[in-house]
PDB file of C-alpha atoms in Angstrom:
ATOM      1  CA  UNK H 950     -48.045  66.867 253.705  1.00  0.00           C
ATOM      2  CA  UNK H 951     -47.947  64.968 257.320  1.00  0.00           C
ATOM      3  CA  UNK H 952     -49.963  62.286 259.158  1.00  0.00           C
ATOM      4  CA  UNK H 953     -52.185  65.205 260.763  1.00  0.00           C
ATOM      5  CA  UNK H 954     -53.455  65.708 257.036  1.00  0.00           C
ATOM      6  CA  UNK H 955     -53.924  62.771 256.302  1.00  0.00           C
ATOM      7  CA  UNK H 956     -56.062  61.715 259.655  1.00  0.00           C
ATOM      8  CA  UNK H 957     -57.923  65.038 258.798  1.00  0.00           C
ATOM      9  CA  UNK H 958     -58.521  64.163 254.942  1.00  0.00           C
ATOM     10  CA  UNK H 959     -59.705  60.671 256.078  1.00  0.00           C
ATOM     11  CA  UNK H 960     -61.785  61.965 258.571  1.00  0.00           C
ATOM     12  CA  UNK H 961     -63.536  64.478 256.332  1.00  0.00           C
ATOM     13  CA  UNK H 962     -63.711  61.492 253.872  1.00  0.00           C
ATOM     14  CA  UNK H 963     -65.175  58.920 256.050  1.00  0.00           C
ATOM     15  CA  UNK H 964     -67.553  61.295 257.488  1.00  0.00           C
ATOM     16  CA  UNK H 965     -68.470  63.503 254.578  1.00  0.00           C
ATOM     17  CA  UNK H 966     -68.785  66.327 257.029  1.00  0.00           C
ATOM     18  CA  UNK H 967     -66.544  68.879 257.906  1.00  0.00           C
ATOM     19  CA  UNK H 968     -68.147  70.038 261.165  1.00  0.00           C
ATOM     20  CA  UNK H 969     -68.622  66.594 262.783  1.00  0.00           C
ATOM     21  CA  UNK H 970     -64.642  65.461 261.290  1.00  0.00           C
ATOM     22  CA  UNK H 971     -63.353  68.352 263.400  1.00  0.00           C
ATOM     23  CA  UNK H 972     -65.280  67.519 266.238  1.00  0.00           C
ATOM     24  CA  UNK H 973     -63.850  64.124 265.995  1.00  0.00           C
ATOM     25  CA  UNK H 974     -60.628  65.648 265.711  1.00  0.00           C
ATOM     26  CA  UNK H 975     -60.726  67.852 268.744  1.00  0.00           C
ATOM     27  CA  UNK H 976     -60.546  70.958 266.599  1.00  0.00           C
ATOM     28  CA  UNK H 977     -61.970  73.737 264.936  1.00  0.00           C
ATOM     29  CA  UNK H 978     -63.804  73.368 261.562  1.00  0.00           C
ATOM     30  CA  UNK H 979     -62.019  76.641 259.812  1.00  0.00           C
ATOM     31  CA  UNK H 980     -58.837  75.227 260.519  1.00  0.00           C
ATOM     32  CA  UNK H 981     -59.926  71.869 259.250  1.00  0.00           C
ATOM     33  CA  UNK H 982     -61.106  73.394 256.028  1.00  0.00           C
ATOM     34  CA  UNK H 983     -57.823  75.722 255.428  1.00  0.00           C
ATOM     35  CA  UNK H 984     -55.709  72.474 255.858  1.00  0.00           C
ATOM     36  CA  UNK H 985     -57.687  70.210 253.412  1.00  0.00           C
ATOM     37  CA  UNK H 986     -57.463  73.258 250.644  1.00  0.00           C
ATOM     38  CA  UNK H 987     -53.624  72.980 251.578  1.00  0.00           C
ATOM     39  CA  UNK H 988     -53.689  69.600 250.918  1.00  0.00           C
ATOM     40  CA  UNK H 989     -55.794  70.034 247.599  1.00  0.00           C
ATOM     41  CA  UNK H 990     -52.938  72.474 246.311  1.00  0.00           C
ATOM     42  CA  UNK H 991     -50.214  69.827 247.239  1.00  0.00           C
ATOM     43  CA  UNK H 992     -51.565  67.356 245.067  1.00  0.00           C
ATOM     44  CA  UNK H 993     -53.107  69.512 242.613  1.00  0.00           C
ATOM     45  CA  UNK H 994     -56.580  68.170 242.138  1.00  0.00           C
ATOM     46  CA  UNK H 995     -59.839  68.510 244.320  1.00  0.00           C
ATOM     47  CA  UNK H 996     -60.351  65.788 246.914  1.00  0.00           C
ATOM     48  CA  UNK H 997     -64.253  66.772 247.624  1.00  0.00           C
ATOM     49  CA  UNK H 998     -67.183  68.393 245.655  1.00  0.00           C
ATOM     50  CA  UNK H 999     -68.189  70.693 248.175  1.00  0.00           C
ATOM     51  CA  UNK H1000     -71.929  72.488 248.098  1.00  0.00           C
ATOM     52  CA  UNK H1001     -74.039  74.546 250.889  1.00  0.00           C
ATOM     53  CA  UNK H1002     -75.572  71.220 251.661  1.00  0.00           C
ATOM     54  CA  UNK H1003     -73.197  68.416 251.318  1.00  0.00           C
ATOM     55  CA  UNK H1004     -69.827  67.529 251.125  1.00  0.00           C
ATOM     56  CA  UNK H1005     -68.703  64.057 248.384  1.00  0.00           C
ATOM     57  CA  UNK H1006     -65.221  62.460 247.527  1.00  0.00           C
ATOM     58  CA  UNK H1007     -64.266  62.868 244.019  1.00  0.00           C
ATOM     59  CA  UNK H1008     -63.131  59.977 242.064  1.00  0.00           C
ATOM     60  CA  UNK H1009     -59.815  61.505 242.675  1.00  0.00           C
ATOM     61  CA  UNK H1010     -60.387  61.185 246.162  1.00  0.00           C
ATOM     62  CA  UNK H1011     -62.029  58.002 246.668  1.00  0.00           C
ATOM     63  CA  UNK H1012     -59.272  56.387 245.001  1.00  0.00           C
ATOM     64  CA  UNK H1013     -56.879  58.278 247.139  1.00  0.00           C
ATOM     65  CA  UNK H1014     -58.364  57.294 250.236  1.00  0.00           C
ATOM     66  CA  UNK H1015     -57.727  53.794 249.814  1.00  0.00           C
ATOM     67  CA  UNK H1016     -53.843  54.269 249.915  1.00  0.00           C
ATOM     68  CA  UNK H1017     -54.055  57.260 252.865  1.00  0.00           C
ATOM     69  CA  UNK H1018     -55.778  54.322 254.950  1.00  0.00           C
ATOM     70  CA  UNK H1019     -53.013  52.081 254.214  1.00  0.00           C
ATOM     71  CA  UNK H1020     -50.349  54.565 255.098  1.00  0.00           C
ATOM     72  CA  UNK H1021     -52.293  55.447 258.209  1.00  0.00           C
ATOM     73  CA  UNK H1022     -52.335  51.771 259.363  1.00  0.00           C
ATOM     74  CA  UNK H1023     -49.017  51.342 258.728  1.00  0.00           C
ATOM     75  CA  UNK H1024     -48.187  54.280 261.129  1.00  0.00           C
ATOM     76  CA  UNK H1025     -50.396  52.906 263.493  1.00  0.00           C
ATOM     77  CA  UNK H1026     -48.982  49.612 263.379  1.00  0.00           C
ATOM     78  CA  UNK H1027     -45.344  51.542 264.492  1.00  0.00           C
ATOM     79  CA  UNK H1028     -45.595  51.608 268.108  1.00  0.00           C
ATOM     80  CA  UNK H1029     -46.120  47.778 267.900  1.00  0.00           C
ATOM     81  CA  UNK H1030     -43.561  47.066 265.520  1.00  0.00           C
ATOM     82  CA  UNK H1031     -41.205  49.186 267.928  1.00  0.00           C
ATOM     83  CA  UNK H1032     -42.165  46.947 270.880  1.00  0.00           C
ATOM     84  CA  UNK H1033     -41.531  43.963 269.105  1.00  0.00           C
ATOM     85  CA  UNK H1034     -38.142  45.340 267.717  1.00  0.00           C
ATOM     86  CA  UNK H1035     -37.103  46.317 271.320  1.00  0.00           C
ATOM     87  CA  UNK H1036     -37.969  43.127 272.829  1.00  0.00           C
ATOM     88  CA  UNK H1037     -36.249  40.587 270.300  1.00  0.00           C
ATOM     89  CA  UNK H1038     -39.741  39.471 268.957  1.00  0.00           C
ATOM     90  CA  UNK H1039     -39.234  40.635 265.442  1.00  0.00           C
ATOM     91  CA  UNK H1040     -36.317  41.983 263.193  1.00  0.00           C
ATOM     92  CA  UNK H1041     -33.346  39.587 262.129  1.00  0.00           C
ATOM     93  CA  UNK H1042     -30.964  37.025 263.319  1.00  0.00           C
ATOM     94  CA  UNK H1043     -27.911  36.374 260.636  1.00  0.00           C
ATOM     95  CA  UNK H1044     -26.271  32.911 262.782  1.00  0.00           C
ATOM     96  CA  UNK H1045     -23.656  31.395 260.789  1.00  0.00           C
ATOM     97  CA  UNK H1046     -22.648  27.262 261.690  1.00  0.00           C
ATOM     98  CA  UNK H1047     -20.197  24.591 261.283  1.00  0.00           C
ATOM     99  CA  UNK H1048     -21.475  21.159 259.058  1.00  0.00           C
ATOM    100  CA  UNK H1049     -21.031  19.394 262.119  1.00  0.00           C
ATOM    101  CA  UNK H1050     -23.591  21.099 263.715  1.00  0.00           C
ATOM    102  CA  UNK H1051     -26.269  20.060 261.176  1.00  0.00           C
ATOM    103  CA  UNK H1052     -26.384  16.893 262.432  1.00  0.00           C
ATOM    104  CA  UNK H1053     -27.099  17.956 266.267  1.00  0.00           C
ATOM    105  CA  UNK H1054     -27.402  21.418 267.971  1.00  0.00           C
ATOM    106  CA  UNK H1055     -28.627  23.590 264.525  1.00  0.00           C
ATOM    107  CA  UNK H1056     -32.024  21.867 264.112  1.00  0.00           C
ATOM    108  CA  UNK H1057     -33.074  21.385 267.009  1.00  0.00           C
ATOM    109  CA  UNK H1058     -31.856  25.303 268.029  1.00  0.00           C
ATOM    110  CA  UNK H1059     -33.144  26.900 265.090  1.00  0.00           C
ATOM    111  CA  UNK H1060     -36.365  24.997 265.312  1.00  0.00           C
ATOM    112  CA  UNK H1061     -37.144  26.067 268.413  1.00  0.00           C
ATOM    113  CA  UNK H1062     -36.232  29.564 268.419  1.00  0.00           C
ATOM    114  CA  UNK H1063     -38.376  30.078 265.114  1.00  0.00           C
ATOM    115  CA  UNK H1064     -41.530  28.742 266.792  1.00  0.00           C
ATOM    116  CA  UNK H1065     -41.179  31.148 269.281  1.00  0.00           C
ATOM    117  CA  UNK H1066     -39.991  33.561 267.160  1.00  0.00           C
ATOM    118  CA  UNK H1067     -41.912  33.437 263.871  1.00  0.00           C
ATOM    119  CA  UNK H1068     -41.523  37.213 263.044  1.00  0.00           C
ATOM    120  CA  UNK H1069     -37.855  37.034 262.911  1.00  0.00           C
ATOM    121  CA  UNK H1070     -35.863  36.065 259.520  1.00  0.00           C
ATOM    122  CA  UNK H1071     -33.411  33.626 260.265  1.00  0.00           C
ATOM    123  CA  UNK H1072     -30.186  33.904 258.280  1.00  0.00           C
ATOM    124  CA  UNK H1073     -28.066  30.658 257.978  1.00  0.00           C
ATOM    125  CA  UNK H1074     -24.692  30.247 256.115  1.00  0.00           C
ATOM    126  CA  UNK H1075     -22.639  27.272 256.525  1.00  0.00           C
ATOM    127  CA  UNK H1076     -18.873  28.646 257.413  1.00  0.00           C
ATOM    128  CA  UNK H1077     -15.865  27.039 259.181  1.00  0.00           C
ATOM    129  CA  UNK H1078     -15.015  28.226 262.807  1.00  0.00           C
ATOM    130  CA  UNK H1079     -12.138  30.304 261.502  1.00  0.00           C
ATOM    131  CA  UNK H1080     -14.380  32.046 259.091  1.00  0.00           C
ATOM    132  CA  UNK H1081     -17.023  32.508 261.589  1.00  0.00           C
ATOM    133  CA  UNK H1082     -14.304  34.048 264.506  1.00  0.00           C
ATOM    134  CA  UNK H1083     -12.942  36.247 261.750  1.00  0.00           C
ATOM    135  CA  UNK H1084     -16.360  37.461 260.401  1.00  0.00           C
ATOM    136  CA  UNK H1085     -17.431  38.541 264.134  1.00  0.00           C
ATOM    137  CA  UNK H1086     -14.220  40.025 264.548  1.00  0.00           C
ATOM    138  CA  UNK H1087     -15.443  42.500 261.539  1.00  0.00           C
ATOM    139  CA  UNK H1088     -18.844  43.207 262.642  1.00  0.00           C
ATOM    140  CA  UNK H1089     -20.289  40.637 260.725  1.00  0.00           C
ATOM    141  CA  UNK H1090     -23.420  38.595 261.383  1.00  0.00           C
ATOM    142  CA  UNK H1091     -24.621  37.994 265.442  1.00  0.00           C
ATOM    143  CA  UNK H1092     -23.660  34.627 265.900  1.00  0.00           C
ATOM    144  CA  UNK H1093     -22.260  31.263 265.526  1.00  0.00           C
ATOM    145  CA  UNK H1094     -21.648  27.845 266.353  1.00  0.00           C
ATOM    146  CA  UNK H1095     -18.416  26.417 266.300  1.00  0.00           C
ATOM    147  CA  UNK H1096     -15.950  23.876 267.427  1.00  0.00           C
ATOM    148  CA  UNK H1097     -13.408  26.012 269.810  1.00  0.00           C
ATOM    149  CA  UNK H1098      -9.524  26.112 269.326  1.00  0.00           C
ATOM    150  CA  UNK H1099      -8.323  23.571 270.862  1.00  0.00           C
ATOM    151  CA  UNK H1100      -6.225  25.965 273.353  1.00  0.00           C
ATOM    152  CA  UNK H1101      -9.643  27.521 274.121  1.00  0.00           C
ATOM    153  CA  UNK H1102      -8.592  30.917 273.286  1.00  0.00           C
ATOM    154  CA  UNK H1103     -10.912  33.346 271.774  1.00  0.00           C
ATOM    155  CA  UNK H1104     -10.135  36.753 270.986  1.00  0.00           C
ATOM    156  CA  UNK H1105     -11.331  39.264 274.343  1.00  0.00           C
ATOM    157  CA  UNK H1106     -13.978  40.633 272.270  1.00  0.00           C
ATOM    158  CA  UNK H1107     -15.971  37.280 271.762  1.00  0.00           C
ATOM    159  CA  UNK H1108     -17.964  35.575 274.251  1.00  0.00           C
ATOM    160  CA  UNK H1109     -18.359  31.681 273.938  1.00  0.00           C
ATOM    161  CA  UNK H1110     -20.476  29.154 275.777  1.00  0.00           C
ATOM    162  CA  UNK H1111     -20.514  25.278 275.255  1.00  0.00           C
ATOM    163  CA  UNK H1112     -23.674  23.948 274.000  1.00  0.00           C
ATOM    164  CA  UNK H1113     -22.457  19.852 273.178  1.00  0.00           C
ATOM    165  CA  UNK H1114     -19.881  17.832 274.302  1.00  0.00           C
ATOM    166  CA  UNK H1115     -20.104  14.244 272.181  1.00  0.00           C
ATOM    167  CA  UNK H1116     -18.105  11.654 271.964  1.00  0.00           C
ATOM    168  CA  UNK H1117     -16.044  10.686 268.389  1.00  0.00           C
ATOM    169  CA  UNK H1118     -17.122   7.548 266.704  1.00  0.00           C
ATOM    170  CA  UNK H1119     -16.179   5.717 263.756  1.00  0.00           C
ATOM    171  CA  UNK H1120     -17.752   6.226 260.402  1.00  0.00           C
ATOM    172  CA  UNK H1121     -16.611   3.054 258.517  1.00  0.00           C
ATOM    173  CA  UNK H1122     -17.481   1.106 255.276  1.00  0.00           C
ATOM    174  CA  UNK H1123     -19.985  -1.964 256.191  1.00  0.00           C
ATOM    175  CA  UNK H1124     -17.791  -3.973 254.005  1.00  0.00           C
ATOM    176  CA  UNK H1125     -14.891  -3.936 255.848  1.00  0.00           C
ATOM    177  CA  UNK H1126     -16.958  -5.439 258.995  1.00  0.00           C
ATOM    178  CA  UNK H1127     -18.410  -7.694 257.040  1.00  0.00           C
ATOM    179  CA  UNK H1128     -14.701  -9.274 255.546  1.00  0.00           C
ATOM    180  CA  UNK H1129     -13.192  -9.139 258.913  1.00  0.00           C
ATOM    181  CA  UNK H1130     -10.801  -6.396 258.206  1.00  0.00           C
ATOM    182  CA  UNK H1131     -11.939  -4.264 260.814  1.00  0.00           C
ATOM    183  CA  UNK H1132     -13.151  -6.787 263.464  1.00  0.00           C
ATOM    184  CA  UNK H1133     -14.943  -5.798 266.198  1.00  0.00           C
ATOM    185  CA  UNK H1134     -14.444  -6.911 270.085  1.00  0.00           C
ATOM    186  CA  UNK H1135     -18.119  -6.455 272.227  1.00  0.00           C
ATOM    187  CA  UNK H1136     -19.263  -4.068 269.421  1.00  0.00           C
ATOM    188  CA  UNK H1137     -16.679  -1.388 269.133  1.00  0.00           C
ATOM    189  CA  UNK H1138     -13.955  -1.178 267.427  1.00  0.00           C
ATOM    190  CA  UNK H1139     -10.539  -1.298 268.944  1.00  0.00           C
ATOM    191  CA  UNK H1140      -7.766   1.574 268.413  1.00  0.00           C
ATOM    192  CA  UNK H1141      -5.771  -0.844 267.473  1.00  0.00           C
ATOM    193  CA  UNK H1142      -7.645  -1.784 263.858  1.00  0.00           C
ATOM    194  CA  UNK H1143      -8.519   2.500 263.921  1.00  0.00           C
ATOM    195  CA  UNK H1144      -4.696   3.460 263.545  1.00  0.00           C
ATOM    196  CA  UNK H1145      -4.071   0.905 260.897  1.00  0.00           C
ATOM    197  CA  UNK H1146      -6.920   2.242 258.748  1.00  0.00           C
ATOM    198  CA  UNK H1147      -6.709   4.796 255.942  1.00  0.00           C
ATOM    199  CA  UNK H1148      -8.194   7.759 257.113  1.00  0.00           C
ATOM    200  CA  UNK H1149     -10.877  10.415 255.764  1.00  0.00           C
ATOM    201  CA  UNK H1150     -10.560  14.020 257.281  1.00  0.00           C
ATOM    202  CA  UNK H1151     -11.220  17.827 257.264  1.00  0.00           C
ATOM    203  CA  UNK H1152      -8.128  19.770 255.991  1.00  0.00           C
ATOM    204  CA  UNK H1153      -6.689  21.004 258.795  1.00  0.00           C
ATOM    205  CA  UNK H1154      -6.860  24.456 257.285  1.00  0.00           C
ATOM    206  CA  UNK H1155     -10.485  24.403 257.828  1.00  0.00           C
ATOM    207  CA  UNK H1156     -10.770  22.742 261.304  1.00  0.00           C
ATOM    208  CA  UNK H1157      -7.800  22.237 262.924  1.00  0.00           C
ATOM    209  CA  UNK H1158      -8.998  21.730 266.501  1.00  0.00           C
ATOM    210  CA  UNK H1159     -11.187  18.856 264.819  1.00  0.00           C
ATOM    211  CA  UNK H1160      -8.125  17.849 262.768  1.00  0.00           C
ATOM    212  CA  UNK H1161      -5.628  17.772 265.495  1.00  0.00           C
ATOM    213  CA  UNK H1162      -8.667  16.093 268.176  1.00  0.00           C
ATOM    214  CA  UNK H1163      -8.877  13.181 265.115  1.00  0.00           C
ATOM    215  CA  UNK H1164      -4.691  12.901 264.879  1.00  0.00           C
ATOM    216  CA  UNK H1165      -4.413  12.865 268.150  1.00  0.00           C
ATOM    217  CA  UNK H1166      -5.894  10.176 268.701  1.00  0.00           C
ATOM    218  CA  UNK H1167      -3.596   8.132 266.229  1.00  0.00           C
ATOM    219  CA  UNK H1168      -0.736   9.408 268.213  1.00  0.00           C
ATOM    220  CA  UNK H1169      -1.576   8.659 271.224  1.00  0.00           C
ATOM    221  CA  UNK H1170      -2.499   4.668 270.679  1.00  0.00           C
ATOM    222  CA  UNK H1171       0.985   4.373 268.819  1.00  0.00           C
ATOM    223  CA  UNK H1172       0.080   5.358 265.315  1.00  0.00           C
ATOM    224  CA  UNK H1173       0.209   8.321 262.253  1.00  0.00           C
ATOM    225  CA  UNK H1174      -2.717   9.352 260.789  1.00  0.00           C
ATOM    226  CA  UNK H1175      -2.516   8.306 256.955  1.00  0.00           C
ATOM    227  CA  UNK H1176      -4.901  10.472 255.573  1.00  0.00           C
ATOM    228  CA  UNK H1177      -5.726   9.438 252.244  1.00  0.00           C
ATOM    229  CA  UNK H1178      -8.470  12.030 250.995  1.00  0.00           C
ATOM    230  CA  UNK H1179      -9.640  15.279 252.722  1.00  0.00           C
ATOM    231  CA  UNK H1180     -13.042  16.902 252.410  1.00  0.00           C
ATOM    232  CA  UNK H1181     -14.789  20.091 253.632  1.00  0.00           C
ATOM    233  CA  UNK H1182     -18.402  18.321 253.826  1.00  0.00           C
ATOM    234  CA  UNK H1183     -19.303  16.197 256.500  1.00  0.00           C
ATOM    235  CA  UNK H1184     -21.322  14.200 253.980  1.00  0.00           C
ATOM    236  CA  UNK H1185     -18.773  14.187 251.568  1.00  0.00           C
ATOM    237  CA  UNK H1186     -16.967  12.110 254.089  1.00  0.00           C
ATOM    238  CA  UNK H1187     -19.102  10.216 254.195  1.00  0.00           C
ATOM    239  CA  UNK H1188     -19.826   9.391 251.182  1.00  0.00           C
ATOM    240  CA  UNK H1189     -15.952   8.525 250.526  1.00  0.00           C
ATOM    241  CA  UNK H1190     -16.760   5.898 253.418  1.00  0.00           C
ATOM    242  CA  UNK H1191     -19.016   4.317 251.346  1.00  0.00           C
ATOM    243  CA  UNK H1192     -16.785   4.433 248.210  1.00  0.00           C
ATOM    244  CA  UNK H1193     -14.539   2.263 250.500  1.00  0.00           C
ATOM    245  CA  UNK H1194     -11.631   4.661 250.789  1.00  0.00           C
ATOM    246  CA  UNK H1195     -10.759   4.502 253.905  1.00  0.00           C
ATOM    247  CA  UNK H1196     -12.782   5.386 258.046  1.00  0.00           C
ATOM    248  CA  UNK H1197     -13.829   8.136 259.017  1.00  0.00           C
ATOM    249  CA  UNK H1198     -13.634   9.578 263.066  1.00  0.00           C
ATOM    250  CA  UNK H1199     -17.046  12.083 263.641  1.00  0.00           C
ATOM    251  CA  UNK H1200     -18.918  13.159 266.317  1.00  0.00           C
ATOM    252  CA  UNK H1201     -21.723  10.994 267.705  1.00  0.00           C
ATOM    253  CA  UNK H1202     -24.577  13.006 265.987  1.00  0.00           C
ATOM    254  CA  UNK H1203     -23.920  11.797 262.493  1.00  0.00           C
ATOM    255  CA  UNK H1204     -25.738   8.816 263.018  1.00  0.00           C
ATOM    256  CA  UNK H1205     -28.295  10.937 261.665  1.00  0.00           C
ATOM    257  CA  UNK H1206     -26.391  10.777 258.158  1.00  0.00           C
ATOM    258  CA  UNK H1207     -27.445   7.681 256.816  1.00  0.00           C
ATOM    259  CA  UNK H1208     -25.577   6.619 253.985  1.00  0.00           C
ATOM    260  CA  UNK H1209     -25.679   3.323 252.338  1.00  0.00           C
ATOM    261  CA  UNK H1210     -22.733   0.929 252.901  1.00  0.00           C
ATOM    262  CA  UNK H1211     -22.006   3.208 255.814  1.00  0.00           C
ATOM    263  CA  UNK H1212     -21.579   2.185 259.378  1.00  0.00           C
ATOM    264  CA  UNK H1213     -20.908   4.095 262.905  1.00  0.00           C
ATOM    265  CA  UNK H1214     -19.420   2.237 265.255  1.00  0.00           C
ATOM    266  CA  UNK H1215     -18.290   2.769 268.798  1.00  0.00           C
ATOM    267  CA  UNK H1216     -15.036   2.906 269.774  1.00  0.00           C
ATOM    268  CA  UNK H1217     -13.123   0.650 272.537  1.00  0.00           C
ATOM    269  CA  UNK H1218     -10.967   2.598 275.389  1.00  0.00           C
ATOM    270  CA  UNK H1219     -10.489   6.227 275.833  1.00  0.00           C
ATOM    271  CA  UNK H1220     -12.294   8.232 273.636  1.00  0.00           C
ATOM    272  CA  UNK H1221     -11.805  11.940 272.674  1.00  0.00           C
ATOM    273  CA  UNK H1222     -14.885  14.070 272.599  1.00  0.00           C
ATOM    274  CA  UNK H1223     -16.083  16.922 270.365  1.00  0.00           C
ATOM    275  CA  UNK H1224     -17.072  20.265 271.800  1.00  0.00           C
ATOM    276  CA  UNK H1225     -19.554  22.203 269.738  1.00  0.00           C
ATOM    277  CA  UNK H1226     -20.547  25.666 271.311  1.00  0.00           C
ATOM    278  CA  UNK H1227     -21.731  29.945 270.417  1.00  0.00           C
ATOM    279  CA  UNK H1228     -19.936  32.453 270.051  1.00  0.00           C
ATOM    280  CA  UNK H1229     -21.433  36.231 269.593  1.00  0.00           C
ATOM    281  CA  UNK H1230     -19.755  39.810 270.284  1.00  0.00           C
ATOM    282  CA  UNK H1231     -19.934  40.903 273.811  1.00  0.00           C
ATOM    283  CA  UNK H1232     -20.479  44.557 273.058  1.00  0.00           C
ATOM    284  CA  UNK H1233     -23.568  43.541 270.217  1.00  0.00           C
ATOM    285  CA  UNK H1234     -26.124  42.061 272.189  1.00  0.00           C
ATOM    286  CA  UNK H1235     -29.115  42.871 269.610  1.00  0.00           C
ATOM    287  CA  UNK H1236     -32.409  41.893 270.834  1.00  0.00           C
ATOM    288  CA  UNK H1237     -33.097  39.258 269.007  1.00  0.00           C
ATOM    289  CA  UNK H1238     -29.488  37.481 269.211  1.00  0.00           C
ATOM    290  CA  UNK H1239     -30.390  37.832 273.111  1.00  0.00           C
ATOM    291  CA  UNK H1240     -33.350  35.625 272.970  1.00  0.00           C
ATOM    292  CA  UNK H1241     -31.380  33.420 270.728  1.00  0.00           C
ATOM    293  CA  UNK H1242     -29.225  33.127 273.225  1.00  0.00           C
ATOM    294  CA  UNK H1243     -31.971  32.411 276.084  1.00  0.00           C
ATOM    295  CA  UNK H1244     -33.235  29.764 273.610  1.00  0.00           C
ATOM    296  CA  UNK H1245     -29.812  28.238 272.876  1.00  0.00           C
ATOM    297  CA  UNK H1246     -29.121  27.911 276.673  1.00  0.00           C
ATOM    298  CA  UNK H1247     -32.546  26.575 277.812  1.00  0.00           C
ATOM    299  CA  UNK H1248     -31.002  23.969 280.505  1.00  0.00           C
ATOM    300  CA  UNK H1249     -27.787  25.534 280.802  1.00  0.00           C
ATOM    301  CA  UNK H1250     -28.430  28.543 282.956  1.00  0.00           C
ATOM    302  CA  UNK H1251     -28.931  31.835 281.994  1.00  0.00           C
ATOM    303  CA  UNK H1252     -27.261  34.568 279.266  1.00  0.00           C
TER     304      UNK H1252
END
């Protein structure tokens, strides 16, 4: 069977004549009869009761009907659907994202796109930069956010486009401000006190421009990181903050974390900044990771 039959069984059905269903279907009634015995045969049971005077579903039928109006809907719907595919309105969007970005481009982003969007499914997994590069590199997923190698360099087959660019702060235990051992000059703190610290940071296996932006900074105001714990979570840094084992340098956003016994303070002097941006294929510009895109850069310019 085919959609023609099953337009001409529902019109036969919903008419309960076959001379004024053909006319409806811009055809002739003998063809329209030889079709719905084809039909019949298919399925292997009558669809109508058929006399000289009237034409009636069977229960077979009637029942049938139901689900050929469904189908028929469906196919109707198609043409939409397809226009809504094409145009980025509908389908899926698989955007992987650093924890950083949790705390200030993802919510806002993803918020935004999915009110516009609502048709889309949004597929989020939390991944490190390096994980997210190498998963493009194979095809996988349309997008993500990342912090950038610190040489810049991304293989020729990504694109990348800055969407933050926030200043480092320091995450530290209340305590310590409190007892004087990390003393504070006009609010901030001074790199002085930082270097001294014990330190709380991402293995360097798992974010090494964010590892080597945070040691940095030790070695250029005269001191060596002494990192006492590492941790993959931003808020399991955090949380070791508020154990009291040692400071913590993050990006500006995570004054959204709250965390109890937990401070962010500003720091005195120069102070390095962390670049957050997305990254996508060049040569898989779906429809829906466009608009993503046009979303993501609302303010920035265009795609």
């Amino acid at each position: 069977m085919d959609v023609r039959q099953l337009r001409q069984f529902a019109a036969v059905a919903e008419t309960l004549h076959f001379g004024r269903a053909a006319a409806r279907l811009n055809m002739t009634q003998p063809p329209l009869s030889q079709s719905i015995m084809a039909l019949e045969r298919e399925l292997g049971a009558p669809l109508f009761v058929r006399t000289k005077r009237s034409v009636a579903l069977t229960p077979f039928g009637g029942q049938w009907l139901v689900h050929v109006r469904a189908v028929l809907g469906d196919v109707a719907a198609l043409p939409d659907i397809a226009k809504r595919l094409r145009d980025g309105e509908a389908g899926q969007l698989e955007l992987s994202f650093v924890s950083t970005a949790d705390y200030s481009v993802l919510p806002r982003l993803v918020r935004r796109y999915a009110s516009l969007y609502p048709a889309v499914q949004i597929a989020l997994r939390e991944a490190t930069s390096e994980v997210q590069i190498a998963a493009l590199l194979e095809g996988a997923g349309h997008a993500g956010i990342i912090i950038p190698p610190a040489s810049g360099a991304l293989p020729a087959a990504l694109s990348y486009r800055c969407l933050l660019s926030e200043q480092l702060v320091a995450a530290v235990p209340e305590s310590w401000l409190e007892d004087g051992r990390l003393p504070l000059h006009s609010g901030r703190l001074n790199p002085a006190a930082v270097v001294q610290a014990p330190l709380i940071i991402f293995p360097r296996r798992a974010a090494p421009a964010f590892h080597d932006l945070i040691t940095g900074y030790f070695t250029t105001h005269g001191g060596t990181a002494r990192i006492v714990q590492e941790a993959l979570q931003m808020q399991t840094i955090i949380s070791l903050v508020s154990a009291e084992m040692g400071v913590a340098l993050v990006p500006a956003s995570l004054r959204n974390l709250a965390r109890t016994g937990v401070r962010y303070v500003d720091l005195a002097g120069e102070v390095p900044s962390l670049e957050t941006g997305v990254v996508w294929r060049q040569d898989d510009l779906t429809p829906t990771l466009n608009r993503f895109l046009q979303v993501a850069f609302e303010g920035l310019g265009g795609v």
